[in-house]
């Protein structure tokens, strides 16, 4: 049994050597001199650990990375937990009011000793959770009322929307069943609720998860946010945790959607330019890439009252939809004039031809370009007849629309 109340544990350094380096060296899993007789070390089995108001602080002035972990209360019941083995079995671990804070500041390490490879290697070492042979098995892990904060050093205040450089999740409640920690990888069945500073709320997340220092994957996913539900599979990958501060351009996403629907209001937490879309979008298909370079395959998307899209799409330039280049191959695309002008308001200004008289539009073919400057090639069916098109249309703001190319009717 170990009990710890009202404790503060610190690890710190201002140069390349930790002040507690001798402790790290003792428990290091690195190569040792096998010619020497191996010490028995510390051997004891724990069955119960209790902590109240315990705080761990890591202050890394050398790299400018600080981390604080505190727990209001922790209770651990174990079958086999010692300091001499590689396998640790824990029946239950319950943590109340944990707070994890990550922050960066000016580093002491001289600039002339830094290279991109050096930085990545040091970050990898700092985020390395254990050697490949160490295994933790936890039958049941519960977290109540947790907080996670990640603050990057910036010369500006946090954005009102989701800001990858200033992340704050509160009200974290989670359960992990049959969790397994193998070296740097975590496997578990997860249930989670949380709220982010921006207003985004994870009302429910259920999934089989795999988490590493360079990514996370959610299989059998059921995610419910403020106004959206996403199902099946989702993953994020990155070179290191610092990439989360550049979420739009550096975090690589992969998803397989099934029976999912997304509100543009929820997307706007990440891409505020979409705040006025006010669309509910039903999704099915596969998506990969970064936010600013997305590829969708076998997509079936329904938006608005009467709009359906079936095909493959590539979008480069998000989150600014007006600067996004779109390459869309439509197996089937149909919409109404009412839906079309809601999605692209500039269409209202086209008086010749009279688009309102078309009533509905079914399109098979290709769409390439920007929202306000695009080329369409394919077959268009309307209430007035069938049109074969190969045209370029420009919708400049504040100016009359311009279109050129060929149109033929049946």
CSV table of C-alpha atoms in Angstrom, one decimal:
chain,number,residue,atom,x,y,z
A,1,UNK,CA,0.0,0.0,0.0
A,2,UNK,CA,1.2,3.5,-0.8
A,3,UNK,CA,-0.6,6.7,0.3
A,4,UNK,CA,0.3,10.2,-0.7
A,5,UNK,CA,-1.4,13.4,0.4
A,6,UNK,CA,-0.8,17.0,-0.4
A,7,UNK,CA,2.4,16.3,-2.3
A,8,UNK,CA,4.5,18.2,-4.9
A,9,UNK,CA,6.9,16.2,-7.1
A,10,UNK,CA,9.2,18.2,-9.4
A,11,UNK,CA,11.5,17.3,-12.4
A,12,UNK,CA,13.4,20.2,-13.8
A,13,UNK,CA,16.4,21.3,-15.8
A,14,UNK,CA,17.9,24.4,-17.2
A,15,UNK,CA,20.6,22.8,-19.3
A,16,UNK,CA,20.9,19.4,-21.1
A,17,UNK,CA,21.0,17.4,-17.8
A,18,UNK,CA,18.0,16.8,-15.6
A,19,UNK,CA,18.5,17.6,-11.9
A,20,UNK,CA,17.0,14.2,-11.2
A,21,UNK,CA,19.0,12.4,-13.9
A,22,UNK,CA,20.3,9.8,-11.4
A,23,UNK,CA,16.7,8.6,-11.0
A,24,UNK,CA,16.1,8.3,-14.7
A,25,UNK,CA,19.4,6.5,-15.2
A,26,UNK,CA,18.5,3.9,-12.6
A,27,UNK,CA,15.2,3.0,-14.2
A,28,UNK,CA,16.4,3.4,-17.8
A,29,UNK,CA,15.7,0.5,-20.1
A,30,UNK,CA,18.7,1.2,-22.2
A,31,UNK,CA,21.7,-1.1,-22.6
A,32,UNK,CA,23.6,-2.0,-19.5
A,33,UNK,CA,27.0,-3.6,-18.8
A,34,UNK,CA,26.1,-7.3,-18.8
A,35,UNK,CA,29.5,-8.3,-17.3
A,36,UNK,CA,28.4,-6.9,-14.0
A,37,UNK,CA,26.2,-8.9,-11.7
A,38,UNK,CA,22.7,-7.6,-12.0
A,39,UNK,CA,21.4,-6.0,-8.9
A,40,UNK,CA,18.1,-7.3,-7.5
A,41,UNK,CA,17.0,-3.7,-7.3
A,42,UNK,CA,13.8,-2.8,-5.5
A,43,UNK,CA,11.3,-5.6,-5.5
A,44,UNK,CA,7.8,-5.3,-3.9
A,45,UNK,CA,4.3,-5.8,-5.1
A,46,UNK,CA,1.7,-3.1,-4.7
A,47,UNK,CA,-2.0,-3.9,-4.3
A,48,UNK,CA,-3.3,-0.4,-3.5
A,49,UNK,CA,-2.3,3.2,-4.2
A,50,UNK,CA,-4.2,6.3,-3.0
A,51,UNK,CA,-3.4,9.9,-3.7
A,52,UNK,CA,-5.0,13.1,-2.7
A,53,UNK,CA,-4.1,16.6,-3.9
A,54,UNK,CA,-0.9,15.4,-5.6
A,55,UNK,CA,0.9,17.5,-8.2
A,56,UNK,CA,3.7,16.6,-10.6
A,57,UNK,CA,5.7,19.3,-12.3
A,58,UNK,CA,8.1,19.0,-15.2
A,59,UNK,CA,9.9,22.3,-16.0
A,60,UNK,CA,12.2,21.9,-19.0
A,61,UNK,CA,14.0,25.2,-19.4
A,62,UNK,CA,16.5,23.6,-21.9
A,63,UNK,CA,13.8,22.9,-24.5
A,64,UNK,CA,11.2,25.4,-23.2
A,65,UNK,CA,8.5,22.8,-22.6
A,66,UNK,CA,6.7,22.6,-19.2
A,67,UNK,CA,4.1,20.1,-18.1
A,68,UNK,CA,2.0,20.0,-14.9
A,69,UNK,CA,-0.2,17.0,-13.9
A,70,UNK,CA,-2.3,17.2,-10.8
A,71,UNK,CA,-5.0,14.9,-9.3
A,72,UNK,CA,-7.6,15.7,-6.8
A,73,UNK,CA,-7.9,12.0,-5.8
A,74,UNK,CA,-6.5,8.8,-7.2
A,75,UNK,CA,-7.4,5.2,-6.2
A,76,UNK,CA,-5.6,2.2,-7.7
A,77,UNK,CA,-6.2,-1.5,-7.1
A,78,UNK,CA,-3.7,-3.9,-8.6
A,79,UNK,CA,-3.0,-7.6,-8.9
A,80,UNK,CA,0.7,-7.2,-9.8
A,81,UNK,CA,2.5,-3.9,-9.7
A,82,UNK,CA,6.2,-3.7,-8.9
A,83,UNK,CA,9.3,-1.8,-9.8
A,84,UNK,CA,11.2,-4.9,-11.0
A,85,UNK,CA,9.1,-6.3,-13.8
A,86,UNK,CA,8.0,-5.4,-17.3
A,87,UNK,CA,4.3,-6.3,-16.9
A,88,UNK,CA,1.9,-4.4,-14.6
A,89,UNK,CA,-1.7,-5.6,-14.0
A,90,UNK,CA,-4.2,-3.2,-12.5
A,91,UNK,CA,-7.7,-4.1,-11.7
A,92,UNK,CA,-9.1,-0.5,-11.5
A,93,UNK,CA,-7.8,3.0,-11.6
A,94,UNK,CA,-10.1,5.9,-10.7
A,95,UNK,CA,-8.9,9.5,-11.0
A,96,UNK,CA,-10.9,12.5,-9.9
A,97,UNK,CA,-10.3,16.1,-11.0
A,98,UNK,CA,-7.1,15.5,-13.0
A,99,UNK,CA,-5.5,18.5,-14.6
A,100,UNK,CA,-2.9,18.3,-17.3
A,101,UNK,CA,-1.3,21.5,-18.5
A,102,UNK,CA,1.3,21.8,-21.2
A,103,UNK,CA,3.0,25.1,-22.1
A,104,UNK,CA,6.1,26.2,-23.9
A,105,UNK,CA,8.3,29.2,-23.3
A,106,UNK,CA,11.7,30.6,-24.5
A,107,UNK,CA,14.3,27.8,-24.5
A,108,UNK,CA,17.8,27.9,-23.0
A,109,UNK,CA,19.3,25.7,-25.7
A,110,UNK,CA,21.4,27.9,-28.0
A,111,UNK,CA,20.0,28.4,-31.5
A,112,UNK,CA,23.3,27.3,-33.1
A,113,UNK,CA,23.1,23.9,-31.5
A,114,UNK,CA,19.6,23.3,-32.9
A,115,UNK,CA,18.6,21.5,-36.1
A,116,UNK,CA,15.3,20.2,-37.2
A,117,UNK,CA,16.4,16.7,-36.6
A,118,UNK,CA,17.8,17.6,-33.1
A,119,UNK,CA,14.5,19.1,-32.2
A,120,UNK,CA,12.4,16.2,-33.4
A,121,UNK,CA,14.7,13.7,-31.6
A,122,UNK,CA,14.5,15.7,-28.3
A,123,UNK,CA,10.7,16.0,-28.6
A,124,UNK,CA,10.5,12.2,-29.3
A,125,UNK,CA,12.5,11.5,-26.2
A,126,UNK,CA,10.4,13.8,-24.1
A,127,UNK,CA,7.2,12.3,-25.2
A,128,UNK,CA,8.4,8.7,-25.2
A,129,UNK,CA,6.1,6.9,-22.7
A,130,UNK,CA,8.1,3.7,-22.2
A,131,UNK,CA,10.1,1.0,-23.9
A,132,UNK,CA,8.5,-1.5,-26.3
A,133,UNK,CA,8.6,-4.3,-23.7
A,134,UNK,CA,6.8,-2.6,-20.9
A,135,UNK,CA,3.1,-3.5,-20.6
A,136,UNK,CA,0.4,-2.0,-18.4
A,137,UNK,CA,-3.0,-3.7,-18.4
A,138,UNK,CA,-5.9,-1.9,-16.7
A,139,UNK,CA,-9.2,-3.6,-16.4
A,140,UNK,CA,-11.1,-0.4,-15.7
A,141,UNK,CA,-10.0,3.2,-15.9
A,142,UNK,CA,-12.3,6.1,-14.9
A,143,UNK,CA,-11.6,9.8,-15.1
A,144,UNK,CA,-14.1,12.4,-13.7
A,145,UNK,CA,-14.1,16.2,-14.1
A,146,UNK,CA,-10.8,16.4,-15.9
A,147,UNK,CA,-9.1,19.3,-17.6
A,148,UNK,CA,-6.5,19.4,-20.4
A,149,UNK,CA,-4.7,22.6,-21.4
A,150,UNK,CA,-2.1,23.1,-24.1
A,151,UNK,CA,-0.7,26.6,-24.5
A,152,UNK,CA,1.9,27.5,-27.1
A,153,UNK,CA,3.9,30.6,-26.9
A,154,UNK,CA,2.3,33.2,-29.2
A,155,UNK,CA,2.2,37.0,-29.5
A,156,UNK,CA,-1.6,37.1,-29.8
A,157,UNK,CA,-4.5,36.1,-27.6
A,158,UNK,CA,-6.4,32.9,-28.3
A,159,UNK,CA,-8.8,32.9,-31.2
A,160,UNK,CA,-12.5,32.7,-30.3
A,161,UNK,CA,-12.9,29.5,-32.4
A,162,UNK,CA,-10.8,26.4,-32.0
A,163,UNK,CA,-7.2,27.4,-31.7
A,164,UNK,CA,-4.6,24.6,-32.0
A,165,UNK,CA,-2.1,26.8,-30.1
A,166,UNK,CA,-4.4,27.4,-27.2
A,167,UNK,CA,-6.4,24.2,-26.5
A,168,UNK,CA,-8.5,23.9,-23.4
A,169,UNK,CA,-10.8,20.9,-22.7
A,170,UNK,CA,-12.8,20.9,-19.4
A,171,UNK,CA,-15.4,18.6,-17.9
A,172,UNK,CA,-13.6,15.6,-19.2
A,173,UNK,CA,-15.3,12.4,-18.1
A,174,UNK,CA,-14.0,9.1,-19.5
A,175,UNK,CA,-14.1,5.4,-19.1
A,176,UNK,CA,-11.6,2.9,-20.6
A,177,UNK,CA,-12.2,-0.8,-20.4
A,178,UNK,CA,-9.6,-3.5,-20.9
A,179,UNK,CA,-7.0,-0.8,-21.5
A,180,UNK,CA,-3.5,-2.0,-22.6
A,181,UNK,CA,-0.4,0.3,-22.6
A,182,UNK,CA,2.4,-1.3,-24.6
A,183,UNK,CA,5.4,0.9,-24.8
A,184,UNK,CA,4.3,4.0,-26.5
A,185,UNK,CA,0.9,2.7,-27.6
A,186,UNK,CA,-2.4,2.6,-25.9
A,187,UNK,CA,-5.3,0.3,-26.8
A,188,UNK,CA,-8.7,0.5,-25.2
A,189,UNK,CA,-12.5,0.7,-25.5
A,190,UNK,CA,-13.2,4.4,-24.7
A,191,UNK,CA,-16.2,6.4,-23.6
A,192,UNK,CA,-15.6,10.1,-23.3
A,193,UNK,CA,-17.4,13.5,-22.8
A,194,UNK,CA,-15.7,16.9,-22.8
A,195,UNK,CA,-16.1,20.6,-23.6
A,196,UNK,CA,-13.6,22.8,-25.5
A,197,UNK,CA,-13.0,26.5,-24.8
A,198,UNK,CA,-14.3,27.4,-28.3
A,199,UNK,CA,-17.8,26.0,-27.5
A,200,UNK,CA,-17.3,22.6,-29.2
A,201,UNK,CA,-18.8,19.9,-27.1
A,202,UNK,CA,-18.1,16.2,-27.2
A,203,UNK,CA,-21.4,15.0,-25.9
A,204,UNK,CA,-20.5,11.3,-26.5
A,205,UNK,CA,-17.5,9.5,-27.9
A,206,UNK,CA,-17.5,5.8,-28.0
A,207,UNK,CA,-14.8,3.9,-29.9
A,208,UNK,CA,-12.0,1.3,-29.9
A,209,UNK,CA,-9.0,3.6,-29.7
A,210,UNK,CA,-5.3,3.3,-30.5
A,211,UNK,CA,-3.1,6.2,-29.3
A,212,UNK,CA,0.6,6.9,-29.9
A,213,UNK,CA,2.8,10.0,-29.6
A,214,UNK,CA,2.3,10.6,-33.3
A,215,UNK,CA,-1.4,9.9,-33.8
A,216,UNK,CA,-4.7,8.4,-32.7
A,217,UNK,CA,-7.3,6.2,-34.3
A,218,UNK,CA,-10.9,5.5,-33.5
A,219,UNK,CA,-12.5,2.4,-34.8
A,220,UNK,CA,-16.2,1.5,-34.3
A,221,UNK,CA,-16.7,5.2,-33.7
A,222,UNK,CA,-19.8,6.9,-32.5
A,223,UNK,CA,-19.1,10.6,-31.9
A,224,UNK,CA,-21.8,13.1,-31.1
A,225,UNK,CA,-21.0,16.8,-30.8
A,226,UNK,CA,-23.2,19.9,-30.5
A,227,UNK,CA,-25.2,19.2,-33.6
A,228,UNK,CA,-23.4,16.4,-35.4
A,229,UNK,CA,-23.0,12.6,-35.3
A,230,UNK,CA,-20.1,10.9,-36.9
A,231,UNK,CA,-19.8,7.1,-37.2
A,232,UNK,CA,-17.4,4.3,-38.3
A,233,UNK,CA,-13.7,5.4,-38.4
A,234,UNK,CA,-11.6,8.4,-37.8
A,235,UNK,CA,-7.8,9.0,-37.3
A,236,UNK,CA,-5.4,11.8,-36.9
A,237,UNK,CA,-1.6,11.5,-37.5
A,238,UNK,CA,1.2,14.0,-37.1
A,239,UNK,CA,5.0,14.1,-36.8
A,240,UNK,CA,4.8,15.3,-33.2
A,241,UNK,CA,2.4,17.0,-30.8
A,242,UNK,CA,3.5,20.5,-31.8
A,243,UNK,CA,1.8,19.9,-35.2
A,244,UNK,CA,-1.6,20.2,-33.3
A,245,UNK,CA,-0.8,23.9,-33.2
A,246,UNK,CA,-1.0,23.9,-37.0
A,247,UNK,CA,-4.1,21.6,-37.2
A,248,UNK,CA,-5.3,22.8,-40.6
A,249,UNK,CA,-2.1,22.2,-42.5
A,250,UNK,CA,-0.1,19.6,-40.6
A,251,UNK,CA,-2.5,17.1,-39.0
A,252,UNK,CA,-3.4,14.3,-41.5
A,253,UNK,CA,-6.9,13.0,-41.2
A,254,UNK,CA,-8.5,9.8,-42.5
A,255,UNK,CA,-12.1,8.9,-42.1
A,256,UNK,CA,-14.7,6.4,-43.3
A,257,UNK,CA,-18.2,7.8,-42.8
A,258,UNK,CA,-21.4,5.8,-42.5
A,259,UNK,CA,-24.8,7.0,-41.3
A,260,UNK,CA,-23.1,10.3,-40.3
A,261,UNK,CA,-24.4,13.9,-40.4
A,262,UNK,CA,-22.5,17.1,-39.8
A,263,UNK,CA,-23.7,20.6,-39.0
A,264,UNK,CA,-21.8,23.4,-40.6
A,265,UNK,CA,-22.1,25.2,-37.2
A,266,UNK,CA,-19.8,22.5,-35.8
A,267,UNK,CA,-17.4,22.8,-38.7
A,268,UNK,CA,-17.3,26.5,-38.1
A,269,UNK,CA,-15.5,25.9,-34.7
A,270,UNK,CA,-12.5,24.9,-36.9
A,271,UNK,CA,-13.3,27.0,-40.0
A,272,UNK,CA,-15.2,30.2,-38.9
A,273,UNK,CA,-15.6,31.3,-42.5
A,274,UNK,CA,-18.4,28.6,-42.7
A,275,UNK,CA,-20.4,30.1,-39.7
A,276,UNK,CA,-23.1,31.5,-42.0
A,277,UNK,CA,-23.7,28.3,-44.1
A,278,UNK,CA,-26.3,26.9,-41.7
A,279,UNK,CA,-26.3,23.5,-43.4
A,280,UNK,CA,-27.0,20.0,-42.1
A,281,UNK,CA,-25.0,17.6,-44.2
A,282,UNK,CA,-25.4,13.8,-44.3
A,283,UNK,CA,-22.2,11.9,-45.1
A,284,UNK,CA,-21.1,8.6,-46.4
A,285,UNK,CA,-17.7,7.8,-48.0
A,286,UNK,CA,-14.0,8.0,-47.4
A,287,UNK,CA,-11.9,11.1,-46.7
A,288,UNK,CA,-8.2,11.6,-46.3
A,289,UNK,CA,-5.7,14.5,-46.1
A,290,UNK,CA,-5.2,17.7,-44.2
A,291,UNK,CA,-8.1,20.2,-43.8
A,292,UNK,CA,-6.5,22.4,-46.4
A,293,UNK,CA,-5.9,19.5,-48.8
A,294,UNK,CA,-8.8,17.0,-48.6
A,295,UNK,CA,-9.6,14.1,-50.9
A,296,UNK,CA,-13.0,12.4,-50.8
A,297,UNK,CA,-13.8,9.1,-52.5
A,298,UNK,CA,-17.1,7.3,-53.1
A,299,UNK,CA,-18.8,10.2,-51.4
A,300,UNK,CA,-22.5,10.4,-50.9
A,301,UNK,CA,-23.4,13.8,-49.5
A,302,UNK,CA,-26.8,15.3,-48.9
A,303,UNK,CA,-27.1,19.0,-48.0
A,304,UNK,CA,-30.1,21.3,-47.8
A,305,UNK,CA,-33.6,20.1,-48.6
A,306,UNK,CA,-33.1,18.6,-52.1
A,307,UNK,CA,-29.4,18.5,-52.8
A,308,UNK,CA,-27.5,15.2,-53.2
A,309,UNK,CA,-23.9,14.6,-54.4
A,310,UNK,CA,-22.5,11.3,-55.4
A,311,UNK,CA,-18.9,11.1,-56.6
A,312,UNK,CA,-15.2,11.9,-55.9
A,313,UNK,CA,-14.0,15.3,-54.8
A,314,UNK,CA,-10.7,17.1,-54.0
A,315,UNK,CA,-10.7,20.4,-52.2
A,316,UNK,CA,-7.5,22.5,-51.8
A,317,UNK,CA,-7.6,25.7,-49.8
A,318,UNK,CA,-10.0,25.2,-46.9
A,319,UNK,CA,-11.1,26.7,-44.6
A,320,UNK,CA,-11.6,29.7,-46.9
A,321,UNK,CA,-14.3,28.3,-49.2
A,322,UNK,CA,-13.9,31.3,-51.6
A,323,UNK,CA,-10.2,30.5,-52.1
A,324,UNK,CA,-10.7,26.7,-52.3
A,325,UNK,CA,-10.0,24.9,-55.6
A,326,UNK,CA,-12.5,22.1,-56.2
A,327,UNK,CA,-12.1,19.1,-58.5
A,328,UNK,CA,-15.4,17.2,-58.5
A,329,UNK,CA,-16.4,14.2,-60.6
A,330,UNK,CA,-20.1,13.8,-60.3
A,331,UNK,CA,-21.7,10.4,-60.8
A,332,UNK,CA,-24.9,12.0,-59.8
A,333,UNK,CA,-25.6,15.6,-58.5
A,334,UNK,CA,-29.0,17.0,-58.2
A,335,UNK,CA,-30.3,20.1,-56.5
A,336,UNK,CA,-33.0,22.7,-56.8
A,337,UNK,CA,-32.7,26.4,-57.5
A,338,UNK,CA,-33.7,27.2,-53.9
A,339,UNK,CA,-30.9,25.0,-52.5
A,340,UNK,CA,-28.3,26.2,-55.1
A,341,UNK,CA,-28.8,29.9,-54.3
A,342,UNK,CA,-28.6,29.2,-50.6
A,343,UNK,CA,-25.2,27.4,-51.1
A,344,UNK,CA,-23.9,29.9,-53.7
A,345,UNK,CA,-25.8,33.2,-53.2
A,346,UNK,CA,-24.1,34.8,-56.2
A,347,UNK,CA,-26.3,32.7,-58.5
A,348,UNK,CA,-29.3,35.0,-57.6
A,349,UNK,CA,-27.7,37.7,-59.8
A,350,UNK,CA,-27.8,35.7,-63.0
A,351,UNK,CA,-30.8,36.9,-65.0
A,352,UNK,CA,-29.9,35.4,-68.4
A,353,UNK,CA,-30.5,32.6,-68.6
A,354,UNK,CA,-33.3,32.6,-66.0
A,355,UNK,CA,-32.0,30.0,-63.6
A,356,UNK,CA,-35.1,30.2,-61.4
A,357,UNK,CA,-37.1,28.7,-64.3
A,358,UNK,CA,-35.0,25.6,-64.3
A,359,UNK,CA,-36.7,24.5,-61.0
A,360,UNK,CA,-34.4,21.5,-60.5
A,361,UNK,CA,-31.0,20.4,-61.9
A,362,UNK,CA,-29.5,16.9,-62.3
A,363,UNK,CA,-25.8,16.9,-63.4
A,364,UNK,CA,-23.4,14.2,-64.4
A,365,UNK,CA,-19.9,15.3,-65.3
A,366,UNK,CA,-17.0,17.3,-63.9
A,367,UNK,CA,-16.8,20.5,-62.0
A,368,UNK,CA,-13.3,22.1,-61.7
A,369,UNK,CA,-12.4,25.5,-60.3
A,370,UNK,CA,-13.4,27.9,-57.5
A,371,UNK,CA,-16.9,28.7,-56.2
A,372,UNK,CA,-16.8,32.0,-58.3
A,373,UNK,CA,-14.8,30.8,-61.2
A,374,UNK,CA,-15.3,27.3,-62.5
A,375,UNK,CA,-15.6,25.0,-65.5
A,376,UNK,CA,-18.4,22.4,-65.9
A,377,UNK,CA,-18.4,19.6,-68.5
A,378,UNK,CA,-21.2,17.2,-68.6
A,379,UNK,CA,-25.0,16.6,-68.9
A,380,UNK,CA,-27.5,18.8,-67.1
A,381,UNK,CA,-31.2,17.8,-66.9
A,382,UNK,CA,-33.7,20.5,-65.9
A,383,UNK,CA,-37.4,21.1,-65.9
A,384,UNK,CA,-36.9,22.9,-69.3
A,385,UNK,CA,-35.0,20.0,-70.9
A,386,UNK,CA,-31.5,18.5,-71.2
A,387,UNK,CA,-28.4,20.5,-71.8
A,388,UNK,CA,-24.9,19.4,-72.6
A,389,UNK,CA,-22.3,21.9,-71.3
A,390,UNK,CA,-18.7,22.8,-71.6
A,391,UNK,CA,-18.6,26.2,-70.1
A,392,UNK,CA,-16.6,28.5,-67.8
A,393,UNK,CA,-18.6,30.6,-65.4
A,394,UNK,CA,-17.3,33.6,-63.5
A,395,UNK,CA,-19.2,35.2,-60.6
A,396,UNK,CA,-17.1,38.2,-59.6
A,397,UNK,CA,-18.3,39.9,-56.4
A,398,UNK,CA,-20.3,43.1,-57.1
A,399,UNK,CA,-20.2,42.5,-60.9
A,400,UNK,CA,-22.3,40.9,-63.5
A,401,UNK,CA,-21.7,37.1,-64.1
A,402,UNK,CA,-19.6,36.2,-67.1
A,403,UNK,CA,-19.8,32.8,-68.8
A,404,UNK,CA,-18.3,31.4,-72.0
A,405,UNK,CA,-18.2,28.0,-73.8
A,406,UNK,CA,-20.7,25.8,-75.5
A,407,UNK,CA,-24.2,24.7,-74.7
A,408,UNK,CA,-26.3,22.2,-76.7
A,409,UNK,CA,-29.8,21.0,-76.1
A,410,UNK,CA,-31.5,17.8,-77.0
